[in-house]
Backbone as CSV, one residue per row, in Angstrom:
resi,resn,N_x,N_y,N_z,CA_x,CA_y,CA_z,C_x,C_y,C_z
1,MET,0.852,-1.200,0.000,0.000,0.000,0.000,0.885,1.247,0.000
2,LYS,0.567,2.193,-0.848,1.346,3.413,-0.929,1.178,4.219,0.352
3,LEU,2.220,5.004,0.643,2.212,5.803,1.860,1.013,6.746,1.906
4,ARG,0.683,7.356,0.749,-0.440,8.301,0.700,-1.743,7.596,1.073
5,ASN,-1.938,6.387,0.534,-3.155,5.632,0.834,-3.205,5.203,2.301
6,LEU,-2.028,4.836,2.823,-1.960,4.419,4.222,-2.336,5.570,5.146
7,VAL,-1.821,6.755,4.842,-2.144,7.942,5.641,-3.640,8.225,5.585
8,ALA,-4.235,8.085,4.407,-5.670,8.332,4.242,-6.481,7.356,5.081
9,VAL,-6.078,6.083,5.068,-6.791,5.068,5.847,-6.710,5.379,7.334
10,VAL,-5.509,5.745,7.793,-5.313,6.078,9.212,-6.184,7.260,9.609
11,LEU,-6.241,8.289,8.760,-7.060,9.464,9.050,-8.541,9.108,9.145
12,VAL,-8.991,8.237,8.237,-10.390,7.800,8.266,-10.696,7.070,9.566
13,LEU,-9.760,6.199,9.983,-9.957,5.458,11.230,-10.000,6.384,12.442
14,ILE,-9.121,7.382,12.443,-9.107,8.343,13.550,-10.424,9.100,13.633
15,VAL,-10.909,9.574,12.489,-12.191,10.301,12.453,-13.324,9.402,12.922
16,ALA,-13.295,8.126,12.500,-14.340,7.180,12.884,-14.353,6.962,14.390
17,VAL,-13.152,6.814,14.970,-13.059,6.595,16.421,-13.556,7.816,17.186
18,ILE,-13.138,9.007,16.755,-13.578,10.237,17.413,-15.093,10.386,17.320
19,THR,-15.643,10.131,16.146,-17.093,10.233,15.960,-17.830,9.249,16.844
20,PHE,-17.310,8.014,16.924,-17.950,6.976,17.742,-18.038,7.403,19.201
21,TYR,-16.901,7.858,19.759,-16.893,8.225,21.171,-17.643,9.513,21.440
22,THR,-17.707,10.388,20.444,-18.496,11.611,20.606,-19.965,11.275,20.757
23,PHE,-20.466,10.408,19.874,-21.876,10.025,19.959,-22.154,9.187,21.197
24,GLN,-21.164,8.348,21.588,-21.324,7.582,22.816,-21.505,8.517,23.998
25,GLY,-20.690,9.583,24.028,-20.780,10.550,25.106,-22.127,11.245,25.146
26,LYS,-22.624,11.618,23.965,-23.923,12.277,23.894,-25.028,11.337,24.372
27,ASP,-24.973,10.077,23.927,-25.980,9.112,24.332,-25.922,8.884,25.826
28,TRP,-24.688,8.799,26.395,-24.555,8.605,27.831,-25.147,9.786,28.587
29,GLY,-24.880,10.997,28.116,-25.404,12.177,28.779,-26.922,12.202,28.791
30,LYS,-27.529,11.817,27.668,-28.994,11.786,27.599,-29.554,10.719,28.527
31,GLN,-28.914,9.556,28.546,-29.363,8.473,29.413,-29.239,8.862,30.880
32,TYR,-28.124,9.515,31.216,-27.904,9.957,32.588,-28.982,10.948,33.019
33,GLN,-29.272,11.934,32.178,-30.298,12.915,32.511,-31.661,12.259,32.671
34,SER,-31.939,11.270,31.814,-33.203,10.555,31.908,-33.314,9.802,33.225
35,GLU,-32.220,9.175,33.664,-32.232,8.413,34.908,-32.438,9.320,36.117
36,ILE,-31.757,10.463,36.132,-31.913,11.401,37.242,-33.334,11.960,37.268
37,SER,-33.892,12.264,36.097,-35.270,12.767,36.016,-36.257,11.757,36.564
38,LYS,-36.059,10.484,36.224,-36.947,9.428,36.728,-36.842,9.296,38.241
39,GLU,-35.627,9.414,38.773,-35.435,9.345,40.221,-36.183,10.487,40.915
40,ARG,-36.141,11.673,40.320,-36.818,12.823,40.914,-38.324,12.659,40.864
41,GLN,-38.823,12.130,39.769,-40.263,11.889,39.666,-40.726,10.855,40.684
42,ALA,-39.905,9.806,40.866,-40.243,8.769,41.836,-40.249,9.337,43.253
43,LYS,-39.297,10.228,43.557,-39.259,10.826,44.889,-40.465,11.725,45.117
44,ASP,-40.868,12.475,44.096,-42.074,13.294,44.214,-43.280,12.412,44.504
45,GLY,-43.362,11.270,43.819,-44.462,10.347,44.058,-44.463,9.822,45.480
46,PHE,-43.282,9.507,46.011,-43.162,9.049,47.401,-43.629,10.138,48.357
47,MET,-43.165,11.360,48.152,-43.534,12.470,49.033,-45.032,12.731,49.006
48,ARG,-45.643,12.468,47.862,-47.059,12.776,47.661,-47.990,11.707,48.227
49,SER,-47.520,10.446,48.289,-48.464,9.370,48.600,-48.016,8.381,49.672
50,ALA,-46.722,8.268,49.946,-46.260,7.240,50.884,-46.608,7.579,52.328
51,SER,-46.881,6.549,53.112,-47.198,6.766,54.527,-45.983,7.290,55.293
52,GLU,-44.769,7.020,54.760,-43.537,7.488,55.404,-43.136,8.893,54.953
53,SER,-43.951,9.544,54.152,-43.636,10.886,53.667,-43.466,11.844,54.841
54,PRO,-42.415,12.674,54.821,-42.210,13.628,55.921,-43.268,14.723,55.977
55,PHE,-44.081,14.826,54.947,-45.117,15.855,54.931,-46.362,15.452,55.717
56,GLY,-46.443,14.185,56.104,-47.563,13.735,56.918,-48.905,14.035,56.284
57,GLU,-49.794,14.611,57.062,-51.132,14.927,56.574,-51.121,16.028,55.518
58,GLU,-50.056,16.780,55.471,-49.974,17.870,54.499,-49.523,17.385,53.119
59,LYS,-49.261,16.085,52.978,-48.761,15.588,51.693,-49.782,15.763,50.573
60,LYS,-51.054,15.886,50.921,-52.087,16.106,49.894,-51.907,17.465,49.214
61,LEU,-51.197,18.375,49.897,-50.943,19.702,49.325,-49.615,19.746,48.571
62,PHE,-48.829,18.660,48.704,-47.515,18.631,48.081,-47.640,18.538,46.561
63,GLU,-46.802,19.294,45.854,-46.760,19.238,44.388,-45.466,18.587,43.911
64,LYS,-44.345,19.232,44.169,-43.061,18.662,43.766,-41.925,19.381,44.482
65,LEU,-40.774,18.717,44.511,-39.579,19.317,45.083,-38.910,20.223,44.050
66,ASN,-38.050,21.098,44.521,-37.348,22.032,43.642,-35.908,21.565,43.423
67,TYR,-35.459,21.619,42.174,-34.115,21.158,41.844,-33.395,22.142,40.924
68,PHE,-32.070,22.100,41.000,-31.259,22.746,39.985,-31.339,21.904,38.706
69,PRO,-31.071,22.501,37.541,-31.009,21.700,36.307,-29.938,20.613,36.423
70,ILE,-30.173,19.480,35.806,-29.212,18.377,35.831,-27.965,18.777,35.041
71,ASP,-26.814,18.594,35.662,-25.541,18.997,35.047,-24.531,17.872,35.281
72,VAL,-24.100,17.224,34.209,-23.174,16.085,34.333,-21.836,16.496,34.930
73,ASN,-21.508,17.786,34.890,-20.237,18.252,35.448,-20.196,18.130,36.971
74,TYR,-21.363,17.944,37.573,-21.425,17.773,39.022,-21.427,16.306,39.432
75,ARG,-21.211,15.420,38.493,-20.982,14.008,38.819,-19.470,13.800,38.793
76,ILE,-18.885,13.676,39.971,-17.437,13.787,40.121,-16.841,12.498,40.672
77,SER,-15.722,12.105,40.102,-14.935,11.005,40.654,-13.890,11.611,41.581
78,ALA,-14.034,11.362,42.880,-13.133,11.942,43.875,-12.157,10.897,44.395
79,LYS,-10.964,11.346,44.774,-9.984,10.458,45.388,-10.356,10.228,46.848
80,LEU,-10.217,8.992,47.299,-10.457,8.677,48.708,-9.125,8.666,49.448
81,ARG,-9.033,9.478,50.483,-7.845,9.506,51.327,-8.197,8.887,52.673
82,SER,-7.594,7.763,52.968,-7.925,7.059,54.202,-7.431,7.844,55.422
83,ILE,-8.059,7.594,56.551,-7.694,8.238,57.820,-7.136,7.156,58.730
84,LYS,-5.890,7.313,59.143,-5.238,6.268,59.931,-5.798,6.188,61.348
85,ASN,-5.721,7.275,62.052,-6.200,7.287,63.437,-7.600,7.889,63.482
86,LYS,-8.589,7.059,63.228,-9.966,7.538,63.125,-10.515,7.940,64.494
87,LYS,-11.213,9.069,64.490,-11.800,9.583,65.720,-13.323,9.591,65.616
88,VAL,-13.951,9.639,66.761,-15.404,9.780,66.813,-15.732,11.261,66.669
89,ILE,-16.629,11.568,65.750,-17.066,12.945,65.509,-18.474,13.123,66.069
90,VAL,-18.675,14.184,66.829,-19.988,14.478,67.390,-20.601,15.644,66.620
91,LEU,-21.765,15.404,66.005,-22.439,16.445,65.240,-23.685,16.923,65.977
92,PRO,-23.876,18.233,66.082,-25.128,18.750,66.635,-26.268,18.510,65.646
93,THR,-27.480,18.402,66.165,-28.640,18.158,65.317,-29.611,19.336,65.368
94,SER,-30.592,19.294,64.489,-31.556,20.388,64.361,-32.438,20.558,65.599
95,ASP,-32.530,19.524,66.429,-33.351,19.619,67.645,-32.487,19.689,68.899
96,ASN,-31.287,20.257,68.745,-30.379,20.521,69.864,-29.895,19.253,70.572
97,LEU,-29.790,18.171,69.838,-29.223,16.945,70.373,-27.855,16.733,69.730
98,GLU,-27.285,15.573,69.925,-26.000,15.246,69.315,-26.043,13.839,68.749
99,LYS,-25.236,13.615,67.705,-25.148,12.292,67.106,-23.687,11.986,66.810
100,LYS,-23.271,10.741,67.132,-21.879,10.363,66.974,-21.649,9.566,65.694
101,TYR,-20.528,9.873,65.048,-20.105,9.175,63.837,-18.623,8.853,63.948
102,LEU,-18.185,7.905,63.161,-16.768,7.563,63.092,-16.184,8.091,61.783
103,GLU,-15.025,8.718,61.848,-14.358,9.170,60.627,-14.116,7.974,59.703
104,TYR,-14.355,8.172,58.411,-14.140,7.092,57.446,-13.014,7.430,56.467
105,ALA,-13.170,8.533,55.732,-12.160,8.937,54.748,-12.476,10.347,54.264
106,PHE,-11.486,10.948,53.618,-11.696,12.238,52.954,-11.871,11.997,51.456
107,ALA,-12.818,12.694,50.862,-13.000,12.672,49.410,-12.421,13.970,48.864
108,GLU,-11.411,13.860,48.015,-10.751,15.036,47.469,-11.033,15.149,45.973
109,PHE,-11.381,16.352,45.539,-11.727,16.561,44.136,-11.553,18.023,43.775
110,GLU,-11.709,18.320,42.506,-11.632,19.696,42.022,-12.940,20.046,41.342
111,LEU,-13.477,21.212,41.671,-14.738,21.652,41.069,-14.627,23.130,40.729
112,ASN,-14.903,23.453,39.482,-14.780,24.840,39.003,-13.385,25.400,39.301
113,ASN,-12.376,24.541,39.077,-10.966,24.902,39.268,-10.606,25.184,40.722
114,GLU,-11.464,24.728,41.653,-11.199,24.907,43.071,-10.997,23.546,43.728
115,PRO,-9.898,23.368,44.482,-9.712,22.110,45.206,-10.700,22.014,46.363
116,CYS,-11.309,20.841,46.528,-12.310,20.637,47.572,-12.015,19.342,48.325
117,LYS,-12.459,19.296,49.565,-12.277,18.096,50.368,-13.473,17.947,51.295
118,LEU,-14.067,16.748,51.323,-15.212,16.471,52.179,-14.909,15.271,53.068
119,LEU,-15.337,15.366,54.317,-15.147,14.283,55.271,-16.346,13.336,55.206
120,ILE,-16.069,12.083,54.896,-17.111,11.051,54.890,-17.097,10.352,56.237
121,LEU,-18.266,10.181,56.819,-18.396,9.570,58.135,-19.076,8.208,58.041
122,GLU,-18.894,7.419,59.093,-19.514,6.096,59.163,-20.510,6.081,60.314
123,ILE,-21.702,5.558,60.060,-22.760,5.527,61.071,-22.425,4.495,62.144
124,MET,-22.542,4.909,63.415,-22.196,4.045,64.537,-23.419,3.473,65.248
125,ASP,-24.587,4.059,65.001,-25.801,3.629,65.702,-26.101,2.158,65.455
126,GLU,-26.624,1.485,66.457,-27.093,0.122,66.265,-28.297,0.139,65.332
127,GLY,-28.407,-0.862,64.495,-29.537,-0.933,63.583,-29.098,-1.235,62.175
128,PRO,-30.037,-1.192,61.242,-29.739,-1.592,59.855,-28.751,-0.682,59.135
129,TYR,-28.578,0.556,59.610,-27.690,1.492,58.921,-26.283,1.519,59.520
130,ARG,-26.049,0.749,60.561,-24.729,0.726,61.186,-23.658,0.312,60.165
131,GLY,-22.568,1.066,60.102,-21.489,0.756,59.178,-21.634,1.372,57.804
132,THR,-22.809,1.966,57.505,-22.973,2.640,56.218,-22.407,4.065,56.312
133,LEU,-22.237,4.691,55.166,-21.575,5.991,55.128,-22.559,7.152,55.147
134,PHE,-22.079,8.273,55.680,-22.894,9.476,55.813,-22.076,10.675,55.355
135,LEU,-22.657,11.464,54.456,-21.973,12.666,53.964,-22.954,13.834,53.966
136,ALA,-22.669,14.812,54.804,-23.457,16.049,54.858,-22.526,17.206,54.508
137,PHE,-23.028,18.149,53.729,-22.190,19.286,53.327,-23.020,20.557,53.224
138,ALA,-22.335,21.672,53.336,-22.935,22.984,53.073,-22.034,23.682,52.062
139,ASP,-22.569,24.674,51.381,-21.787,25.386,50.365,-22.288,26.820,50.253
140,ALA,-21.817,27.530,49.268,-22.153,28.952,49.138,-23.629,29.189,48.823
141,THR,-24.361,28.149,48.439,-25.796,28.319,48.177,-26.638,28.121,49.438
142,SER,-26.038,27.576,50.512,-26.785,27.255,51.732,-27.388,28.507,52.362
143,ALA,-28.635,28.374,52.812,-29.394,29.476,53.412,-29.773,30.540,52.395
144,ASN,-29.594,30.221,51.116,-29.986,31.124,50.044,-30.803,30.346,49.017
145,GLU,-30.111,29.673,48.118,-30.808,28.847,47.129,-31.155,27.460,47.666
146,THR,-30.388,27.023,48.661,-30.602,25.687,49.214,-30.824,25.756,50.715
147,TYR,-31.198,24.629,51.287,-31.523,24.548,52.707,-30.355,25.009,53.568
148,GLY,-30.640,25.861,54.540,-29.595,26.501,55.329,-28.743,25.562,56.151
149,ALA,-29.308,24.433,56.579,-28.567,23.492,57.425,-27.792,22.461,56.618
150,GLY,-27.672,22.690,55.313,-26.888,21.789,54.481,-27.707,20.702,53.821
151,ARG,-27.022,19.938,52.984,-27.676,18.841,52.255,-26.895,17.550,52.455
152,TYR,-27.520,16.441,52.079,-26.902,15.133,52.225,-26.619,14.531,50.853
153,LEU,-25.679,13.592,50.853,-25.339,12.888,49.624,-25.026,11.445,49.982
154,ASP,-25.731,10.503,49.365,-25.495,9.082,49.636,-24.192,8.633,48.999
155,VAL,-23.404,7.897,49.757,-22.125,7.387,49.283,-22.075,5.889,49.563
156,LYS,-21.712,5.126,48.562,-21.639,3.671,48.707,-20.264,3.263,49.199
157,LYS,-20.244,2.404,50.223,-18.972,1.911,50.756,-18.470,0.745,49.906
158,ILE,-17.270,0.897,49.382,-16.621,-0.171,48.605,-15.262,-0.430,49.241
159,PRO,-15.126,-1.514,50.016,-13.858,-1.787,50.699,-12.671,-1.808,49.740
160,GLY,-11.611,-1.103,50.110,-10.397,-1.077,49.311,-10.407,-0.091,48.166
161,ALA,-11.516,0.617,47.956,-11.606,1.562,46.835,-10.703,2.767,47.078
162,SER,-10.118,3.280,46.002,-9.268,4.469,46.090,-9.975,5.717,45.555
163,SER,-11.199,5.531,45.079,-11.979,6.662,44.572,-13.456,6.435,44.888
164,VAL,-14.229,7.499,44.761,-15.662,7.421,45.034,-16.378,8.406,44.117
165,ILE,-17.577,8.029,43.660,-18.384,8.932,42.844,-19.232,9.820,43.753
166,LEU,-19.089,11.117,43.582,-19.933,12.092,44.280,-20.836,12.731,43.228
167,ASP,-22.089,12.352,43.225,-23.026,12.890,42.234,-23.900,13.936,42.918
168,PHE,-23.495,15.186,42.807,-24.210,16.258,43.482,-25.588,16.513,42.873
169,ASN,-25.850,15.985,41.679,-27.208,16.061,41.138,-28.188,15.259,41.994
170,GLN,-27.652,14.347,42.810,-28.470,13.524,43.676,-28.434,13.981,45.129
171,SER,-27.836,15.133,45.388,-27.823,15.652,46.759,-29.243,16.077,47.141
172,TYR,-29.577,15.879,48.403,-30.967,16.077,48.824,-31.047,16.721,50.207
173,ASN,-32.215,17.259,50.506,-32.447,17.882,51.802,-32.764,16.827,52.859
174,PRO,-32.303,17.041,54.093,-32.757,16.179,55.189,-34.227,16.459,55.473
175,TYR,-34.886,15.522,56.128,-36.329,15.663,56.366,-36.685,16.879,57.215
176,CYS,-35.742,17.388,58.016,-36.077,18.560,58.830,-36.239,19.811,57.972
177,ALA,-35.912,19.727,56.695,-36.172,20.844,55.784,-37.668,20.972,55.497
178,TYR,-38.414,19.889,55.752,-39.851,19.878,55.477,-40.692,19.918,56.754
179,SER,-40.124,19.412,57.854,-40.897,19.339,59.093,-39.965,19.429,60.292
180,GLU,-40.388,20.160,61.318,-39.568,20.338,62.516,-39.571,19.112,63.420
181,LYS,-40.373,18.115,63.131,-40.448,16.939,64.008,-39.282,15.974,63.804
182,TYR,-38.441,16.243,62.809,-37.307,15.359,62.534,-36.027,15.906,63.153
183,SER,-35.117,14.999,63.467,-33.816,15.360,64.009,-32.751,15.108,62.942
184,CYS,-32.069,16.162,62.515,-31.131,16.049,61.399,-29.757,16.578,61.802
185,PRO,-28.708,15.775,61.631,-27.353,16.244,61.939,-26.896,17.338,60.968
186,PHE,-26.188,18.321,61.513,-25.600,19.360,60.680,-24.268,18.865,60.099
187,PRO,-23.812,19.449,59.004,-22.526,19.045,58.436,-21.378,19.357,59.395
188,PRO,-20.326,18.534,59.392,-19.135,18.877,60.183,-18.467,20.111,59.593
189,LYS,-17.694,20.796,60.406,-17.052,22.050,59.958,-16.166,21.831,58.740
190,GLU,-15.602,20.616,58.610,-14.741,20.314,57.462,-15.498,20.334,56.141
191,ASN,-16.825,20.188,56.217,-17.629,20.050,55.002,-18.403,21.307,54.622
192,VAL,-17.972,22.435,55.127,-18.574,23.707,54.721,-17.713,24.276,53.593
193,LEU,-18.187,24.124,52.365,-17.418,24.529,51.191,-17.648,26.000,50.867
194,LYS,-16.609,26.637,50.353,-16.716,28.049,49.983,-17.348,28.237,48.608
195,ILE,-17.263,27.207,47.783,-17.811,27.316,46.428,-19.312,27.028,46.429
196,ALA,-19.966,27.383,45.338,-21.402,27.115,45.186,-21.601,25.824,44.397
197,ILE,-22.382,24.919,44.951,-22.715,23.682,44.247,-24.175,23.783,43.807
198,ARG,-24.363,24.275,42.591,-25.714,24.468,42.061,-26.165,23.201,41.347
199,ALA,-26.377,22.191,42.156,-26.833,20.892,41.659,-27.632,20.222,42.758
200,GLY,-28.549,19.352,42.359,-29.338,18.641,43.347,-30.539,19.448,43.820
201,GLU,-30.983,19.144,45.036,-32.232,19.729,45.547,-32.013,21.155,46.074
202,LYS,-32.989,22.001,45.792,-32.978,23.381,46.246,-33.899,23.532,47.462
203,ASN,-34.080,24.749,47.916,-35.022,25.018,48.999,-36.417,24.543,48.609
204,TYR,-37.136,23.977,49.563,-38.525,23.598,49.290,-39.445,24.777,49.558
205,HIS,-39.211,25.464,50.652,-40.079,26.596,51.021,-39.530,27.880,50.419
206,ASP,-39.864,28.133,49.175,-39.443,29.370,48.499,-40.634,30.316,48.354
């Protein structure tokens, strides 16, 4: 094969590969947005009809929760930094009580060109949630666009993992954002971020 023809073939293959992954990315983004939208609709349905809804008797008046637009840039792969000498952390709650957690690891990442670090805690209470992870955070939107006492983010524990997915599009308000009868831990001081995370659930009472 002549050199000119070989170069042409290589260029065609490169364009084909780039096109393939470009469309794959677009399809993934659409699928991701669809999945998050379905999760939000399902949560609205739970709030509206489930007996465990935090709205209680007022759930008949409930319409829907408020969210920021879905943004894939807020789905972040963070590095997990283990903590050697883990300590018990005591967090104050919304009803002036305290709740104890065990330090688990730090999640380190960059968002909007700003380095960030969040402390992930492990639940110590006896019961079905013992040993699962807990992540509460506040940011520059807190007490303005979002709930003043911070938001929560579910994190899956994977033993031996060196990274963790933090999907802020799935961050949500604790139940005390809807009713004063609930007891909700506030974020630890390490998790008060200076940047604004405009993703996930917004204030309900606007």
